[in-house]
XYZ file of C-alpha atoms in Angstrom:
309
model
C -3.260 -39.650 9.122
C 0.123 -38.183 9.950
C 2.471 -37.284 7.422
C 6.146 -38.612 7.917
C 7.894 -35.016 8.425
C 11.038 -35.979 7.537
C 9.576 -36.061 3.910
C 9.131 -32.226 4.025
C 11.612 -30.575 6.378
C 15.630 -31.020 6.429
C 17.698 -32.187 9.737
C 19.232 -28.492 10.335
C 17.064 -25.485 10.250
C 18.400 -21.861 10.090
C 15.934 -18.789 11.000
C 17.072 -16.074 8.040
C 16.557 -12.810 8.498
C 14.206 -11.058 5.243
C 16.431 -9.341 3.397
C 18.010 -13.248 2.305
C 15.750 -13.421 -0.512
C 14.640 -10.384 -1.993
C 10.717 -9.293 -1.776
C 10.109 -12.219 0.837
C 9.675 -12.893 4.531
C 8.380 -15.830 6.612
C 7.770 -16.315 10.096
C 7.253 -19.034 12.017
C 4.997 -17.557 14.966
C 2.487 -18.520 17.867
C 0.370 -15.634 17.286
C -2.226 -15.405 20.005
C -3.611 -11.692 19.235
C -2.110 -9.445 16.438
C -3.946 -5.428 16.255
C -5.692 -4.383 13.655
C -2.460 -3.547 11.245
C -1.563 -3.402 7.241
C 1.966 -3.736 5.567
C 2.432 -3.209 1.316
C 2.903 -7.201 1.569
C 0.841 -9.704 0.220
C 0.660 -11.965 3.523
C -0.408 -15.514 2.804
C -1.224 -16.793 6.283
C -1.131 -20.908 7.181
C -2.955 -21.817 9.853
C -1.155 -25.088 11.485
C -2.779 -24.758 15.087
C -5.911 -23.881 17.112
C -8.668 -21.909 15.367
C -8.241 -18.824 15.098
C -10.746 -15.456 13.783
C -9.384 -13.471 11.151
C -11.090 -9.749 11.050
C -10.962 -8.193 7.732
C -12.780 -4.942 7.191
C -16.502 -5.571 8.673
C -16.055 -9.701 7.806
C -15.022 -11.695 10.531
C -14.503 -15.598 10.304
C -12.704 -18.329 11.905
C -11.095 -20.754 10.701
C -9.445 -24.179 11.933
C -5.865 -25.615 11.623
C -5.011 -26.623 8.270
C -6.561 -23.772 6.445
C -4.866 -20.844 5.487
C -5.919 -16.830 4.061
C -4.504 -14.410 1.839
C -4.352 -10.393 2.659
C -3.891 -7.614 0.157
C -1.263 -4.688 0.178
C -2.586 -2.263 2.670
C -5.609 -4.507 3.806
C -5.997 -4.315 7.117
C -6.248 -7.317 9.442
C -6.817 -8.410 12.961
C -5.249 -12.064 13.806
C -7.289 -14.096 17.286
C -6.084 -17.050 18.228
C -9.357 -19.408 20.107
C -7.424 -21.793 21.645
C -4.032 -22.227 24.117
C -1.664 -23.545 21.131
C -1.231 -21.204 18.230
C 0.777 -21.925 15.578
C 0.786 -19.756 11.712
C 3.819 -19.915 9.293
C 2.925 -16.115 7.468
C 4.506 -15.799 4.068
C 5.116 -12.134 3.298
C 5.802 -11.222 -0.628
C 5.898 -7.926 -1.600
C 4.758 -7.102 -5.730
C 8.128 -6.544 -6.567
C 9.118 -10.130 -6.708
C 6.607 -10.860 -9.156
C 6.755 -8.024 -11.866
C 9.276 -8.972 -14.141
C 7.060 -11.802 -15.485
C 3.683 -10.244 -14.785
C 3.831 -6.182 -14.339
C -0.229 -6.210 -13.734
C 0.654 -7.217 -10.065
C 0.591 -4.394 -8.320
C -2.459 -3.910 -9.228
C -4.292 -7.009 -8.244
C -6.175 -7.436 -5.912
C -7.888 -10.666 -4.748
C -11.531 -10.367 -4.022
C -11.907 -12.546 -0.724
C -8.990 -13.178 1.899
C -10.457 -16.800 1.630
C -12.445 -19.606 -0.299
C -14.959 -21.559 2.262
C -14.762 -25.276 -0.014
C -11.512 -24.820 -1.435
C -9.307 -27.443 -1.014
C -6.058 -26.206 -0.543
C -3.836 -29.645 -0.484
C -1.587 -27.903 -2.891
C -0.821 -24.779 -1.572
C -0.542 -26.609 1.384
C 2.073 -28.931 0.408
C 3.930 -26.286 -1.411
C 4.387 -24.232 1.952
C 5.630 -27.200 3.841
C 7.880 -27.742 0.781
C 9.063 -24.007 0.967
C 9.717 -24.027 4.747
C 11.761 -26.504 4.419
C 13.862 -24.870 1.780
C 13.869 -21.195 3.715
C 14.754 -22.771 6.536
C 17.079 -25.021 5.788
C 19.029 -23.066 2.869
C 20.958 -25.815 1.074
C 22.999 -24.606 -1.652
C 20.978 -22.437 -4.257
C 18.052 -22.429 -2.111
C 16.780 -19.375 -3.300
C 16.157 -20.579 -6.852
C 14.000 -23.540 -5.103
C 12.180 -20.858 -2.768
C 11.374 -18.676 -5.323
C 10.389 -21.797 -7.210
C 7.382 -22.875 -4.785
C 6.493 -18.953 -4.130
C 5.777 -18.851 -7.938
C 3.836 -22.178 -7.610
C 1.959 -21.107 -4.730
C 0.759 -17.796 -6.400
C -0.223 -19.418 -9.746
C -2.576 -21.869 -7.353
C -4.276 -19.096 -5.482
C -4.611 -17.038 -8.727
C -5.990 -20.286 -10.814
C -8.980 -20.548 -7.789
C -9.185 -17.021 -5.685
C -11.728 -14.432 -7.524
C -9.225 -11.474 -8.189
C -9.528 -8.298 -10.340
C -6.788 -5.933 -11.682
C -7.651 -2.451 -10.409
C -8.107 0.573 -12.033
C -6.641 3.608 -12.035
C -9.061 5.153 -10.466
C -10.072 2.333 -7.546
C -6.020 2.454 -7.191
C -5.935 6.333 -6.436
C -9.193 5.489 -3.579
C -7.626 2.677 -2.443
C -4.197 4.650 -1.827
C -6.302 7.422 -0.234
C -8.006 4.491 2.346
C -4.918 3.239 3.187
C -3.206 6.575 3.918
C -6.668 7.572 6.134
C -6.750 4.675 8.206
C -2.919 4.990 9.226
C -3.459 8.276 10.002
C -5.970 7.107 12.462
C -4.163 4.043 13.693
C -1.177 6.435 14.144
C -2.941 9.466 16.127
C -4.658 6.881 18.312
C -1.996 5.399 19.090
C -0.308 8.552 20.267
C -2.868 9.919 21.699
C -4.460 6.978 23.319
C -2.966 7.593 27.367
C -5.159 11.464 26.539
C -9.033 12.407 26.713
C -9.352 11.748 23.293
C -12.476 11.979 20.904
C -13.749 11.036 17.569
C -14.578 14.631 16.975
C -11.391 15.845 17.543
C -9.912 13.238 14.683
C -12.653 14.453 12.443
C -11.876 17.781 12.590
C -8.104 16.607 11.691
C -9.434 14.250 9.045
C -11.675 17.371 7.653
C -14.469 14.938 7.644
C -17.942 14.583 9.143
C -18.100 12.633 12.324
C -20.746 10.776 10.773
C -18.672 10.039 7.532
C -15.579 8.902 9.751
C -17.824 6.922 12.195
C -18.771 4.794 9.349
C -15.312 4.626 8.199
C -13.653 2.953 11.038
C -16.624 0.342 11.649
C -16.146 -0.193 8.472
C -11.933 -1.188 8.132
C -11.177 -1.510 11.891
C -14.750 -3.950 12.763
C -14.917 -1.649 15.760
C -15.942 1.922 16.904
C -13.354 4.313 17.496
C -13.652 3.999 21.192
C -13.986 0.764 21.384
C -10.393 0.703 19.464
C -9.255 3.352 21.841
C -10.488 1.388 24.896
C -8.693 -1.880 23.316
C -5.041 0.361 23.255
C -5.271 1.176 26.542
C -6.083 -2.352 27.522
C -3.252 -4.162 25.588
C -0.778 -1.403 27.197
C -1.923 -1.686 30.579
C -1.768 -5.807 30.148
C 2.277 -4.898 28.460
C 3.154 -2.641 31.405
C 1.578 -4.574 33.782
C 3.535 -8.268 32.634
C 6.590 -6.391 31.592
C 7.330 -3.679 34.321
C 7.323 -3.011 37.786
C 5.243 0.256 37.733
C 2.500 0.223 40.302
C -0.806 -0.229 39.286
C -1.815 3.949 39.588
C 0.782 4.761 37.524
C 0.072 2.515 34.941
C -3.271 3.736 34.909
C -2.411 7.248 34.257
C 0.232 5.672 30.983
C -2.582 4.140 29.672
C -5.147 6.636 29.964
C -7.333 5.122 32.681
C -8.524 8.258 35.071
C -9.365 5.684 37.839
C -8.024 2.508 38.904
C -11.654 0.927 38.972
C -11.756 1.427 35.143
C -8.473 -0.951 35.234
C -10.045 -3.071 37.280
C -13.166 -3.252 35.605
C -11.648 -4.344 32.080
C -9.478 -6.755 33.815
C -12.346 -8.326 35.923
C -14.404 -8.668 32.190
C -11.653 -10.012 30.542
C -9.308 -12.339 32.651
C -12.251 -12.973 36.124
C -9.277 -11.402 37.698
C -7.977 -7.981 39.105
C -4.928 -6.141 37.577
C -2.644 -7.464 40.314
C -3.669 -11.198 40.478
C -3.409 -10.749 36.391
C 0.707 -9.555 37.094
C 0.929 -12.611 39.546
C -0.298 -15.367 36.965
C 2.090 -13.315 34.210
C 5.640 -14.611 35.939
C 7.068 -17.123 34.129
C 5.325 -16.644 30.751
C 7.985 -16.413 27.865
C 5.543 -14.807 25.436
C 6.889 -12.197 23.548
C 4.650 -9.370 23.808
C 4.295 -5.929 22.625
C 1.055 -3.099 23.399
C 0.213 -4.661 19.848
C 0.620 -8.244 19.849
C 1.200 -10.938 22.197
C 2.704 -13.361 19.604
C 6.491 -16.018 20.104
C 8.402 -16.257 16.851
C 9.982 -19.232 17.145
C 13.897 -20.272 17.082
C 15.193 -22.869 14.775
C 14.448 -25.779 17.267
C 11.326 -24.886 18.036
C 9.731 -24.433 14.610
C 11.225 -27.821 14.403
C 9.652 -29.765 17.036
C 6.477 -27.439 16.301
C 6.480 -28.973 12.741
C 6.766 -32.108 13.635
C 4.253 -32.523 16.057
C 1.571 -31.874 14.075
C 3.112 -34.130 11.119
């Protein structure tokens, strides 16, 4: 059944900057791929496009359109859309937003990023109403947005299992988050070089076995697989957005021989790097080495919403 979108969205849209409402950010985005990352906010991702796979630690789940997930602050997550038509509403909420009414919120952790049997009609309706208010910016819209966000979070707390972390848990989580940030930063700074897990283990003063398991548990892939993906994503970006020749790109991305670059493109795209460059001409997707996504303008967001309701 198709909803009448006019009941939720006003006629005028304006994409606003995240600091218009303190501690809140909403992004209307066509995410095809977002590499493993973390941030200090809670993030509610409402999927309105094709199916998407979310990787959180060692857990991977596929969700269809109309479903949502919730990520804790500093929880590593990766997003992969499975289809040609992605569209997601991403609501990011810093814990400080709630501190005046609940001082424990900074220590709250949801025990699962999804509920397999939860009927999320209430949250879905609230997100649509919030989107209307957030983008249209009618008079006193900030109060209306705050009201919807409180209702959304209240609904999540009613149905999602969660706990208030202890001082010991918080210390462990902080150390884990800092270690992950160092690992990701180290990998991104050195993937173009000859790099090994042994070198990183020495940097972290950890055993090779422990570090290997830590990376596998938190990034859902081995260290060498992660390095391979960084090289591949950077190569795709350079092929698509620069005129550098393929040998230059090999050297910049850490491929010692063009054959390795050729093999990875044949495996993933069934074409050569040169053919991929020709295929990419005219593709307006905003890309970076870490993501393939398009953040929508007000007109694009409105049309996308109308097409789904």
